[in-house]
XYZ file of C-alpha atoms in Angstrom:
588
model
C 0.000 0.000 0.000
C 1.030 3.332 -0.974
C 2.470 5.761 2.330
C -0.404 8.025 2.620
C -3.302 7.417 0.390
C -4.252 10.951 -1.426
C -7.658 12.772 -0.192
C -9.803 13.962 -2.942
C -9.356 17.636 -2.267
C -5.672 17.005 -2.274
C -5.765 15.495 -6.041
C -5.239 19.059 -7.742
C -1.445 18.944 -7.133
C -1.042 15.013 -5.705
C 2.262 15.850 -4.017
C 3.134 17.139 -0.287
C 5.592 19.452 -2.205
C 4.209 23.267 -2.467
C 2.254 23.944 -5.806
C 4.809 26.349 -7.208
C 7.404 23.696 -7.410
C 5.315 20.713 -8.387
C 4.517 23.834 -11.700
C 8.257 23.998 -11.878
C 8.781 20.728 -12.649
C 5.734 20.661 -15.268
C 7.441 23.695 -16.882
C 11.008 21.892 -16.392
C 9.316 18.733 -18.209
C 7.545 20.586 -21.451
C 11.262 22.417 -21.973
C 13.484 18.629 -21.359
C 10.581 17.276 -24.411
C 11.006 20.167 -26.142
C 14.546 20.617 -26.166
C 15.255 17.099 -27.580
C 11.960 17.913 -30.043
C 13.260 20.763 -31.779
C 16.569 19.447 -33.008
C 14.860 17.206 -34.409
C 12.026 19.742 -35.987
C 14.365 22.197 -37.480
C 14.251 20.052 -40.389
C 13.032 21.629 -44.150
C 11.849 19.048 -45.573
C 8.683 17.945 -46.318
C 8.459 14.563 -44.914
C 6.061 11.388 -45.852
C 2.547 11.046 -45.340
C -0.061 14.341 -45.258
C 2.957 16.351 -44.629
C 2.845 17.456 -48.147
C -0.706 17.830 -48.465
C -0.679 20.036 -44.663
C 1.530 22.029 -45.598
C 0.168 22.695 -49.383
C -3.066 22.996 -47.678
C -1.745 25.267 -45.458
C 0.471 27.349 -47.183
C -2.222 28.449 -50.073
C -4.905 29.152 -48.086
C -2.788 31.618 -46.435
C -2.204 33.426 -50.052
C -4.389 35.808 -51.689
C -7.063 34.102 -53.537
C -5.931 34.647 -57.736
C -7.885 36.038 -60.088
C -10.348 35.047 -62.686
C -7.856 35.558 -65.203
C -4.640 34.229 -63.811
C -3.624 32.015 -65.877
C -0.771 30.783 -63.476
C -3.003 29.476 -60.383
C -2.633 27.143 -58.922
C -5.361 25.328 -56.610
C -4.716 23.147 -54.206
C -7.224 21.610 -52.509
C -6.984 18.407 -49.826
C -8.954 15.548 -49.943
C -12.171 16.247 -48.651
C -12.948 17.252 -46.110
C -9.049 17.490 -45.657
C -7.908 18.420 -41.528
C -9.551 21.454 -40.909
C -8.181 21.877 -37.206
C -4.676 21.287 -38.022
C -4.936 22.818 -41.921
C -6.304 26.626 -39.699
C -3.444 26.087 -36.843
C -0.721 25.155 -39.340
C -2.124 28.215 -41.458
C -1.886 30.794 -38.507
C 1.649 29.555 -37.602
C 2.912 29.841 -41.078
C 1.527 33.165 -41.009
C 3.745 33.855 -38.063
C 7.110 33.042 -40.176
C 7.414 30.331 -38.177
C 9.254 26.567 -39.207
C 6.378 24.089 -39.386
C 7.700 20.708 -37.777
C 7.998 23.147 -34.676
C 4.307 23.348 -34.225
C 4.014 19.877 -34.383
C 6.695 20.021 -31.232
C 5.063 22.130 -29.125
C 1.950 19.945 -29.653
C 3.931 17.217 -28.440
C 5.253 19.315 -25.581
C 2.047 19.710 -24.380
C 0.710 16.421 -24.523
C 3.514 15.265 -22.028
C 2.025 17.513 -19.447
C -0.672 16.347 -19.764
C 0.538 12.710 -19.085
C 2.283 13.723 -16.340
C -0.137 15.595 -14.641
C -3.359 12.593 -15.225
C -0.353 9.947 -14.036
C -0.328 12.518 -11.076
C -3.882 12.011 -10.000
C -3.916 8.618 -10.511
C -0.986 7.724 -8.307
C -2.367 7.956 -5.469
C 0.905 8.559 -3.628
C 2.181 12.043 -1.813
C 5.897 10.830 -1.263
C 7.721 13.594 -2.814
C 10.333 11.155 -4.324
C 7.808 9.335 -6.614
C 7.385 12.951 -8.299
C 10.818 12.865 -10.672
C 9.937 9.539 -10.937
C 6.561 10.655 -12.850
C 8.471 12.950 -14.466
C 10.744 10.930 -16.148
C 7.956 8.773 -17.076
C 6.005 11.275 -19.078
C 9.818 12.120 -20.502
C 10.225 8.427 -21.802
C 6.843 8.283 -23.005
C 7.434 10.720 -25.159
C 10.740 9.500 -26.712
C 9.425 6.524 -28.294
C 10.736 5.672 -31.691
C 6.871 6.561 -32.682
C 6.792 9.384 -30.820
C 9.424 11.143 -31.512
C 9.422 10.144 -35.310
C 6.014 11.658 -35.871
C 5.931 14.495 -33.163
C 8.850 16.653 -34.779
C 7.042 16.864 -38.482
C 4.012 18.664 -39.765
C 1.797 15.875 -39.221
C -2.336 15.624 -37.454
C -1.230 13.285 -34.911
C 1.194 15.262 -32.861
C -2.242 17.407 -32.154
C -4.191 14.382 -31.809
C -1.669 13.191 -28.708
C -2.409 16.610 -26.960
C -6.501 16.843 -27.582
C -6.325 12.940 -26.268
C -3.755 13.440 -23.559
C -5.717 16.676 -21.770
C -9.023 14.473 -22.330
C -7.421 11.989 -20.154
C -6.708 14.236 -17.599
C -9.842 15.806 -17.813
C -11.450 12.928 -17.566
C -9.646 11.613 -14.751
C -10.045 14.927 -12.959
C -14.049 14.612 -13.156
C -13.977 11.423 -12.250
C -11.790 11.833 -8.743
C -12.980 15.055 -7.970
C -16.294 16.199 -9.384
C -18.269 13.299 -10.436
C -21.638 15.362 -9.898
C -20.609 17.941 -12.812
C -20.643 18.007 -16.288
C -16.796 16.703 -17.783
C -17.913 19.292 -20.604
C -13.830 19.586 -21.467
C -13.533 15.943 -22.515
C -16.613 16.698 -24.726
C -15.413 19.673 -26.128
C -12.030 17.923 -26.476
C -12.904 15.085 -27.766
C -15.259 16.640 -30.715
C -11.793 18.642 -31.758
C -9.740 15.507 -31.685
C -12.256 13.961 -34.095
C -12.627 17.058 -35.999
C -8.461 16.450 -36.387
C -8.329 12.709 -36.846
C -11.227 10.251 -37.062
C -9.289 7.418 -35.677
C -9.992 9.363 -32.143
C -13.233 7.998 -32.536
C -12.015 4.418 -31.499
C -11.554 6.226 -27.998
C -15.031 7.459 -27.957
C -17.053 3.923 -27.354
C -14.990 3.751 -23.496
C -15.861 7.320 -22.271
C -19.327 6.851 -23.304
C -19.244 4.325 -21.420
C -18.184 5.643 -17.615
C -20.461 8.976 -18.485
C -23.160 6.891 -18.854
C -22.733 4.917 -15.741
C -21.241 7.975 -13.675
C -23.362 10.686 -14.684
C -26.819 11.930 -15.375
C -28.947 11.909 -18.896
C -28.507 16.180 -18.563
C -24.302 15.864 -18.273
C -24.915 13.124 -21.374
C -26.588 15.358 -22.934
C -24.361 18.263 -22.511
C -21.336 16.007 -23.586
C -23.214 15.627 -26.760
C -23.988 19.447 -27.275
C -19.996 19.991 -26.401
C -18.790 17.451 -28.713
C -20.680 18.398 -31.769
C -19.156 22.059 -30.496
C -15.675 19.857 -31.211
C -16.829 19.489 -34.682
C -17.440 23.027 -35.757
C -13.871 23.565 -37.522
C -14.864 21.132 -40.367
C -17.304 24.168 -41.763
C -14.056 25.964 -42.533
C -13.024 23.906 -45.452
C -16.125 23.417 -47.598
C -16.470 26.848 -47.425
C -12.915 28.216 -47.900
C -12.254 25.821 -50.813
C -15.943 25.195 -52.254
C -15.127 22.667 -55.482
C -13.708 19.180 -54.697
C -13.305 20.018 -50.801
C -16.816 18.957 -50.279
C -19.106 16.392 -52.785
C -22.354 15.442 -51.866
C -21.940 12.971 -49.011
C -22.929 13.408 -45.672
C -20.823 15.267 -42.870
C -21.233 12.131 -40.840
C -19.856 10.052 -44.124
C -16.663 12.929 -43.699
C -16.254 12.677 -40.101
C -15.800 8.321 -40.321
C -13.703 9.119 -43.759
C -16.486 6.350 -45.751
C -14.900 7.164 -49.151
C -11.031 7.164 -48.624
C -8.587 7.419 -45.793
C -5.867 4.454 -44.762
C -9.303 3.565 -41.725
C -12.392 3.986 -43.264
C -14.293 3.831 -40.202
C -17.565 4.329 -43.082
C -17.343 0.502 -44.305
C -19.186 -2.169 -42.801
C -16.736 -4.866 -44.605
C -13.290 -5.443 -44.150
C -11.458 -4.935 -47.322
C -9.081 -7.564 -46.480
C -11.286 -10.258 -45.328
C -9.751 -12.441 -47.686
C -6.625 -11.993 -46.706
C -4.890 -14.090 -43.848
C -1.790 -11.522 -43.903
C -3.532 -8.387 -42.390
C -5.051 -9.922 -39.018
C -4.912 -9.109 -35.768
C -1.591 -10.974 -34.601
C -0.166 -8.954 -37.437
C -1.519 -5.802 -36.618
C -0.082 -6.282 -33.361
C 3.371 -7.732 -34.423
C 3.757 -4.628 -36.795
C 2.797 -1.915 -33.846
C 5.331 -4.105 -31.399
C 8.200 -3.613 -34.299
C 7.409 -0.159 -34.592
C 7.059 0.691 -30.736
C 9.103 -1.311 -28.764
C 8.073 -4.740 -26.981
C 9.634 -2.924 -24.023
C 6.392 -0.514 -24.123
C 3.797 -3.060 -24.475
C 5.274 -5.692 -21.948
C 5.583 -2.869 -19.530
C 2.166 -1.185 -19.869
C 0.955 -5.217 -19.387
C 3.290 -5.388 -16.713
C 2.182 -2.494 -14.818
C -2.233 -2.736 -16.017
C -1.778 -5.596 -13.207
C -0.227 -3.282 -10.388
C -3.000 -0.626 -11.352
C -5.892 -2.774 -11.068
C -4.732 -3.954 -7.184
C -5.147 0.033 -6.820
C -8.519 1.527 -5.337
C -11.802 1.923 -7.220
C -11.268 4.925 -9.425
C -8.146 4.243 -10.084
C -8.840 0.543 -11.428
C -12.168 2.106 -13.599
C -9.188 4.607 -15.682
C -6.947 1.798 -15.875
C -10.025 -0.356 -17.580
C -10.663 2.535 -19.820
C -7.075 2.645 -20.760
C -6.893 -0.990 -21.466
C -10.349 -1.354 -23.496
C -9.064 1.739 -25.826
C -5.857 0.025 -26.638
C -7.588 -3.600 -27.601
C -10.856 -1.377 -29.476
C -8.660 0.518 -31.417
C -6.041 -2.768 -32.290
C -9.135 -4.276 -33.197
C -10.815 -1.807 -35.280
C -7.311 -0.667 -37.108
C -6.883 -4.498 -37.862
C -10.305 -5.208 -39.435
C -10.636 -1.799 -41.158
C -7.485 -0.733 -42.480
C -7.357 -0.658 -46.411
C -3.628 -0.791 -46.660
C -1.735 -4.395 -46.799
C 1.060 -4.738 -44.531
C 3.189 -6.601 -47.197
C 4.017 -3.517 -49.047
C 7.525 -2.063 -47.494
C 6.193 1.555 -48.955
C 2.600 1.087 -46.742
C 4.554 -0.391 -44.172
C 7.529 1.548 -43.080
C 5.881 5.131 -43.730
C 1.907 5.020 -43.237
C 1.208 2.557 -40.287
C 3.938 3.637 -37.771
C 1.808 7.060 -37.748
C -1.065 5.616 -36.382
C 0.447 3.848 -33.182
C 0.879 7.366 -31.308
C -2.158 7.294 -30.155
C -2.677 3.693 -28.703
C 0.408 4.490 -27.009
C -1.395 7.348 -24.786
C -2.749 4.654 -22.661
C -0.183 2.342 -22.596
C 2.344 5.523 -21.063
C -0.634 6.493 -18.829
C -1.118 2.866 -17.309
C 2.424 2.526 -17.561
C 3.220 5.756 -15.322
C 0.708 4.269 -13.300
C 1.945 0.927 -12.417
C 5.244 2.631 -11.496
C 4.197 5.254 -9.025
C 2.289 2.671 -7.702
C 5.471 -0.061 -6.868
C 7.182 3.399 -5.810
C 4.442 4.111 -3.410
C 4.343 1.046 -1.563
C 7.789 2.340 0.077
C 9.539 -1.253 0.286
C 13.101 -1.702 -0.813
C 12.557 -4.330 -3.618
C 9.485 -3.055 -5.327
C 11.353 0.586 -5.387
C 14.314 -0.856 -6.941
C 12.184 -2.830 -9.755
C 11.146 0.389 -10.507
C 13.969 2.552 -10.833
C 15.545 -0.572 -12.920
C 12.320 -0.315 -15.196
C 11.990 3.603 -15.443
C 16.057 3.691 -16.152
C 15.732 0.848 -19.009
C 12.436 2.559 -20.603
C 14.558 6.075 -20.370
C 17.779 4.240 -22.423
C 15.538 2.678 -24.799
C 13.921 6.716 -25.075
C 17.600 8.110 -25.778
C 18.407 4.906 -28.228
C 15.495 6.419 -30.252
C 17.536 10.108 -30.826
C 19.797 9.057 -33.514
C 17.511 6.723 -35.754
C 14.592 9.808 -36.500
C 17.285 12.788 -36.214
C 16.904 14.498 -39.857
C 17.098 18.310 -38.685
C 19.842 18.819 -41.009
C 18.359 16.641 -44.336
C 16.582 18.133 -47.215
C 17.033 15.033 -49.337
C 12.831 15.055 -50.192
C 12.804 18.772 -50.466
C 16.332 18.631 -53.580
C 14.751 15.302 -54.885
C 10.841 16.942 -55.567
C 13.095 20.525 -56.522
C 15.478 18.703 -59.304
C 12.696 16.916 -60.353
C 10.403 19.993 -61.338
C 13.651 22.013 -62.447
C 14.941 19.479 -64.800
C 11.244 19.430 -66.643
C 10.476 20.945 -70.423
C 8.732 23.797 -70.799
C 4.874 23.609 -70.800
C 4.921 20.026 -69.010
C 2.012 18.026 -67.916
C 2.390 15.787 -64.867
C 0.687 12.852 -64.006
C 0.784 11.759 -60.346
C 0.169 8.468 -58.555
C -0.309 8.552 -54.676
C -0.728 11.486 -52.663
C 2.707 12.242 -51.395
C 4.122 13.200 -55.087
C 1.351 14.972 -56.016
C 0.907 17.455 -52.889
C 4.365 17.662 -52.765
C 5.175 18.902 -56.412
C 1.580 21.104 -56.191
C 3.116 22.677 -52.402
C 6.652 23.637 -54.318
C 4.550 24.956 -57.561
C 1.985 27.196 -55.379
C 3.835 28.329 -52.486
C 7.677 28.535 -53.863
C 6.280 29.588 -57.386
C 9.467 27.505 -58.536
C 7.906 26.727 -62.275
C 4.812 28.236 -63.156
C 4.531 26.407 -66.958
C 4.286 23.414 -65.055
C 0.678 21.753 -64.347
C 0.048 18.590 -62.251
C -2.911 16.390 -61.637
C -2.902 13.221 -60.098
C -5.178 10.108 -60.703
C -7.558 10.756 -58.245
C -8.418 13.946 -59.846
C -9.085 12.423 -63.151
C -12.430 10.570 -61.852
C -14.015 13.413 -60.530
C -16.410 15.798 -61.717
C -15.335 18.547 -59.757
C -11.966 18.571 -61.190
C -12.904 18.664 -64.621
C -15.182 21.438 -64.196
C -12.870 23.583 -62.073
C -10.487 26.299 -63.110
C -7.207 23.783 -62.749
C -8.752 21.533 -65.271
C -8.924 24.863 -67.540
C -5.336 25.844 -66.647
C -3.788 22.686 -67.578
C -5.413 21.574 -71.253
C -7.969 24.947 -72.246
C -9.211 22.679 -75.287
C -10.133 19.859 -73.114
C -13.722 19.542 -71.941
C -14.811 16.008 -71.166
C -16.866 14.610 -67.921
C -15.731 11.482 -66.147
C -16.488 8.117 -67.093
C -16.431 4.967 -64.877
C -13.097 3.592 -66.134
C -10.080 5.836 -65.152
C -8.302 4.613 -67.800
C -10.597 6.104 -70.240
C -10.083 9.849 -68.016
C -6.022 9.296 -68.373
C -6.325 7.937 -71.755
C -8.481 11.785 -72.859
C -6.039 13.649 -71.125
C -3.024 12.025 -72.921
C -4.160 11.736 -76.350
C -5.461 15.645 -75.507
C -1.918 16.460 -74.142
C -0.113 15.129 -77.239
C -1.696 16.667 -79.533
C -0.875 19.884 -78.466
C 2.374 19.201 -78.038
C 2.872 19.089 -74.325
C 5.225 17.427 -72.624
C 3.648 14.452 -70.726
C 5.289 12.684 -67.275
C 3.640 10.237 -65.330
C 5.465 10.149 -61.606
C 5.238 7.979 -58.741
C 7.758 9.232 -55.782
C 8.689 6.651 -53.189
C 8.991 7.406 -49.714
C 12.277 7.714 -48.036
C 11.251 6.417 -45.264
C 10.942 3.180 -47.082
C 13.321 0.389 -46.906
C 12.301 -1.862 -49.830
C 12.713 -1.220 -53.546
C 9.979 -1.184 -56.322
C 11.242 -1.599 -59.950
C 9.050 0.062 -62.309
C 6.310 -1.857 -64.335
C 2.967 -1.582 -65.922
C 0.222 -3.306 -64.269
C -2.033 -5.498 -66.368
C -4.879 -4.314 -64.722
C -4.397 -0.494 -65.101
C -2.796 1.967 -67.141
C -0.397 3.017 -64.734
C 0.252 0.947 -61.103
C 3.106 1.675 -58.982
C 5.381 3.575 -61.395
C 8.490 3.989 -59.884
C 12.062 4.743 -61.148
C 13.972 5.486 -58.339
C 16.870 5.987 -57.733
C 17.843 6.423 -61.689
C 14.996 8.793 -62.525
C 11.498 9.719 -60.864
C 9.903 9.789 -64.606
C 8.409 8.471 -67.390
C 7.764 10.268 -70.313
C 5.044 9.411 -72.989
C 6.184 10.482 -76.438
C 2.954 8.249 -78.361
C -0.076 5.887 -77.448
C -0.211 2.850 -78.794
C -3.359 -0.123 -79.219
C -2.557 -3.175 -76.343
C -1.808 -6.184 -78.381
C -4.713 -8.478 -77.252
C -7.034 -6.095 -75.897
C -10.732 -6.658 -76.455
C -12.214 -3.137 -75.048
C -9.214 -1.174 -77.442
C -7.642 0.137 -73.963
C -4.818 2.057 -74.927
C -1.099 2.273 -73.334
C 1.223 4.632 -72.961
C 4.929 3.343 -74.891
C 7.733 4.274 -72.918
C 10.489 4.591 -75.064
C 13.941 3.945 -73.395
C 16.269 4.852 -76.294
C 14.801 8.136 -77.061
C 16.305 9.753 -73.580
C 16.790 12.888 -73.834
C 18.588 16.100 -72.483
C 15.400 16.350 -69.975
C 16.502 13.351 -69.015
C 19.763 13.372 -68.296
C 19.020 16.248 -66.280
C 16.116 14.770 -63.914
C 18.731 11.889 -63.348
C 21.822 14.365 -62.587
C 19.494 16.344 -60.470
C 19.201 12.994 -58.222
C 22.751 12.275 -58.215
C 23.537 15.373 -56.901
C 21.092 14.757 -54.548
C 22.116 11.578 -53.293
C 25.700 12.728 -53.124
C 25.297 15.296 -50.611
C 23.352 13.325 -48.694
C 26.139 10.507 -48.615
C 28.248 13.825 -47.665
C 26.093 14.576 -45.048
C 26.143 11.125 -43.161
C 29.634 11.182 -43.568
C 30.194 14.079 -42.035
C 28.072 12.850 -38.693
């Protein structure tokens, strides 16, 4: 048992030591995350993921709106309904001249507060010595290989770990100390989270849960009035960027992402049901290799400490646990992307175990103050053994995610865009390339003869009705069909015949460890392009009939001998590239 079980009015500061220096050591703890954070943020490139589309996002609704007649706009839209909370925070900060991986830091800066301050309620323990150890708990927590990977980039999830984390504390707070009231900052909380990412929805079914049982149908109520208040910044987009931000389906259809997103929380099937390699065991295995076993086994470890812990404390550490295994469970039976890929693998799943590791860290932190509390010689020196493991396997994470001084994405997209012709056309797969090229063409105005469009674009409506469409091919006016390869095959035969320059592109992630050779699919025109590291292009000089085909599908003829000066130059542009990067390391 703990020395000297905490009263409830005591549970604002949970320590015998005076307020101002228990505040000290919060502000000591948001400058220690901070200060290993922002090495690590300084960084100008782009990075993987939505960072392109944030920050293109960003960066143009910040400009002045062009004119009818400009015939150099350049409109860049996100997916809809895109991130409105992060997309208007990024905006303002950019607007401030600031970097914008630092924003994402001081999100993460936050968040550990938070975890330190909800692992100080629930400890239940006013020995003065277990309060560096909660300290340097919430540190560790947030130097996960995770954590710090996806905190110090412009990213949504960085945010997400702050909305969650003060939720938590919230939460926790209502529970110990006013369980009468109305938690109306977990509602209002929680409705920005989801506003931010929908995946904070899989926390949603657990809270529901202990409001229902803990508090009246008025405080449910109210919850519900502050959440939808949570959801209010998703009227900022539609409105702001009108065509393509916001088709015809439902907000509710938005808010789950039922029409595209790596968790389409909007399908009732699983779109790998058929497929034995994306299950839960793997699921599991991949957020273990990402993570740590050392942060699982711990937070397993230390959910059987809490739970020997009194009532409240047990009911949080419950919530915690049933979180962790709804979300595990969800992610594994809704996520549309196959583990197998090395692209998928390496740089679009490790972003989404940040936030299952919220209450792993908080059951964790827990567990520990708990053994620390009980003020016996053996249990204290398990813990200081665990807390000083967890903190080397924290610092072991530094060197692995430090890129502050790379620009390697940033050189490869510039090369790329300098070495093309005059007047080109450039067809994107995937949403990294094409964000990141339409980012350096509106907001560094680096080529303004070039146009881009990416796949997706081609099947909607509201692209070929909207000004872009116009800018790109004036002579063009077609509406979608079905069969994308029909769209592409329009816009090349279109393209051509004006004499334009045509590139399809498909940029790999860095982040990546595997290699994809370039092919054509025999399923669509173009799937998985790739030429890297000899070339990010390929150029179509003429269309010619598929041997074989019944339906007359056409394909584009890549031609290797006729390389040209462009050429030479997109492939020079990458050596260069590559060679001060190889400088670089050396130089470490």
């Amino acid at each position: 048992m703990p020395e000297r079980l905490v009263k409830h009015e005591e549970l604002d500061t949970a320590c015998d030591l005076p307020v101002t220096v228990v505040n000290l050591f919060r502000m000591g703890l948001v400058c220690g995350v901070l200060a290993v954070y922002i090495p690590h943020s300084l960084s100008t490139e782009m990075g993987d993921g939505d960072s392109p589309e944030l920050l293109a996002s960003a960066c143009t609704n910040s400009l002045p709106m062009p004119s009818a007649g400009d015939s150099h706009a350049v409109h860049l839209r996100p997916h809809p309904p895109g991130y409105p909370l992060y997309t208007i925070l990024l905006q303002l900060w950019l607007g401030l001249g600031l970097n914008s991986h630092l924003l994402s830091a001081c999100f993460g800066a936050l968040a550990s507060a938070a975890v330190c301050d909800a692992v100080l309620l629930l400890s239940m323990t006013v020995c003065s010595g277990a309060l560096p150890l909660i300290l340097g708990v919430a540190s560790a927590a947030h130097y996960s290989l995770a954590t710090l990977r996806f905190h110090t980039v412009v990213e949504v999830f960085p945010l997400n770990s702050a909305l969650l984390s003060w939720t938590f504390y919230f939460g926790i707070r209502w529970l110990l100390r006013y369980p009468d009231r109305c938690p109306w900052q977990c509602g209002l909380l929680m409705g920005l989270a989801a506003s931010n990412q929908h995946t904070s929805l899989l926390f949603l079914p657990s809270f529901i849960f202990i409001a229902l049982r803990r508090s009246p149908w008025t405080a449910v109520l109210k919850l519900g009035v502050c959440f939808a208040v949570g959801l209010l910044p998703y009227i900022y987009l539609p409105f702001l960027q009108g065509e393509m931000s916001w088709p015809t389906a439902s907000i509710l259809r938005h808010i789950l992402r039922g029409d595209y997103g790596t968790l389409s929380l909007g399908s009732a099937t699983n779109p790998h049901a058929n497929d034995d390699r994306v299950t839960p065991i793997a699921v599991v295995g991949a957020f273990v290799e990402d993570t740590g076993i050392l942060s699982l086994c711990l937070g397993i470890l230390m959910s059987v400490v809490a739970l020997r812990c009194e009532t409240n404390v047990r009911i949080i550490t419950l919530v915690c646990v049933t979180s962790f295994l709804i979300y595990m469970t969800v992610f594994s039976w809704m996520a549309n992307l196959s583990l197998e890929s090395s692209l998928l693998r390496n740089s679009v799943y490790p972003r989404f175990w940040v936030q299952p590791l919220l209450p792993v860290h908080l059951i964790t932190g827990v567990g520990l103050a708990t053994l620390w509390g009980c003020g016996r010689k053996i249990p204290r020196v398990v813990t200081l053994c665990l807390a000083f493991v967890w903190g080397m396997e924290g610092l072991a994470n530094y060197l692995p995610t430090d890129l502050a001084h790379s620009r390697v994405l940033s050189d490869y997209y510039s090369s790329f865009l300098q070495a093309l012709p005059p007047r080109s056309i450039v067809v994107t797969t995937g949403d990294m390339p094409a964000y990141a090229m339409k980012y350096l063409l509106g907001c560094t105005a680096s080529r303004s003869d070039v146009r881009t469009v990416s796949e997706a674009e081609l099947s909607s409506r509201y692209w070929w009705e909207s000004s872009q469409r116009r800018h790109i091919l004036p002579g063009l006016s077609h509406l979608p069909v079905p069969n994308n390869a029909e769209n592409l095959k329009i816009l090349m035969t279109t393209a051509l015949r004006e004499d334009r320059p045509l590139f399809f592109v498909h940029l790999p992630s860095f982040m990546s460890a595997g290699y994809a050779a370039d092919y054509f699919g025999p399923d669509r025109l173009v799937q998985g392009l790739t030429l890297y590291p000899t070339g990010p292009a390929i150029r179509v000089y003429r269309l010619e009939l598929r041997s074989g085909s019944e339906n007359g599908r056409y394909m584009p003829l890549r031609q290797r001998r006729r390389r040209g000066e462009h050429y030479e130059m997109i492939r020079e542009g990458w050596l260069r590239v590559a060679r001060s990067s190889k400088a670089m390391s050396s130089e470490k």
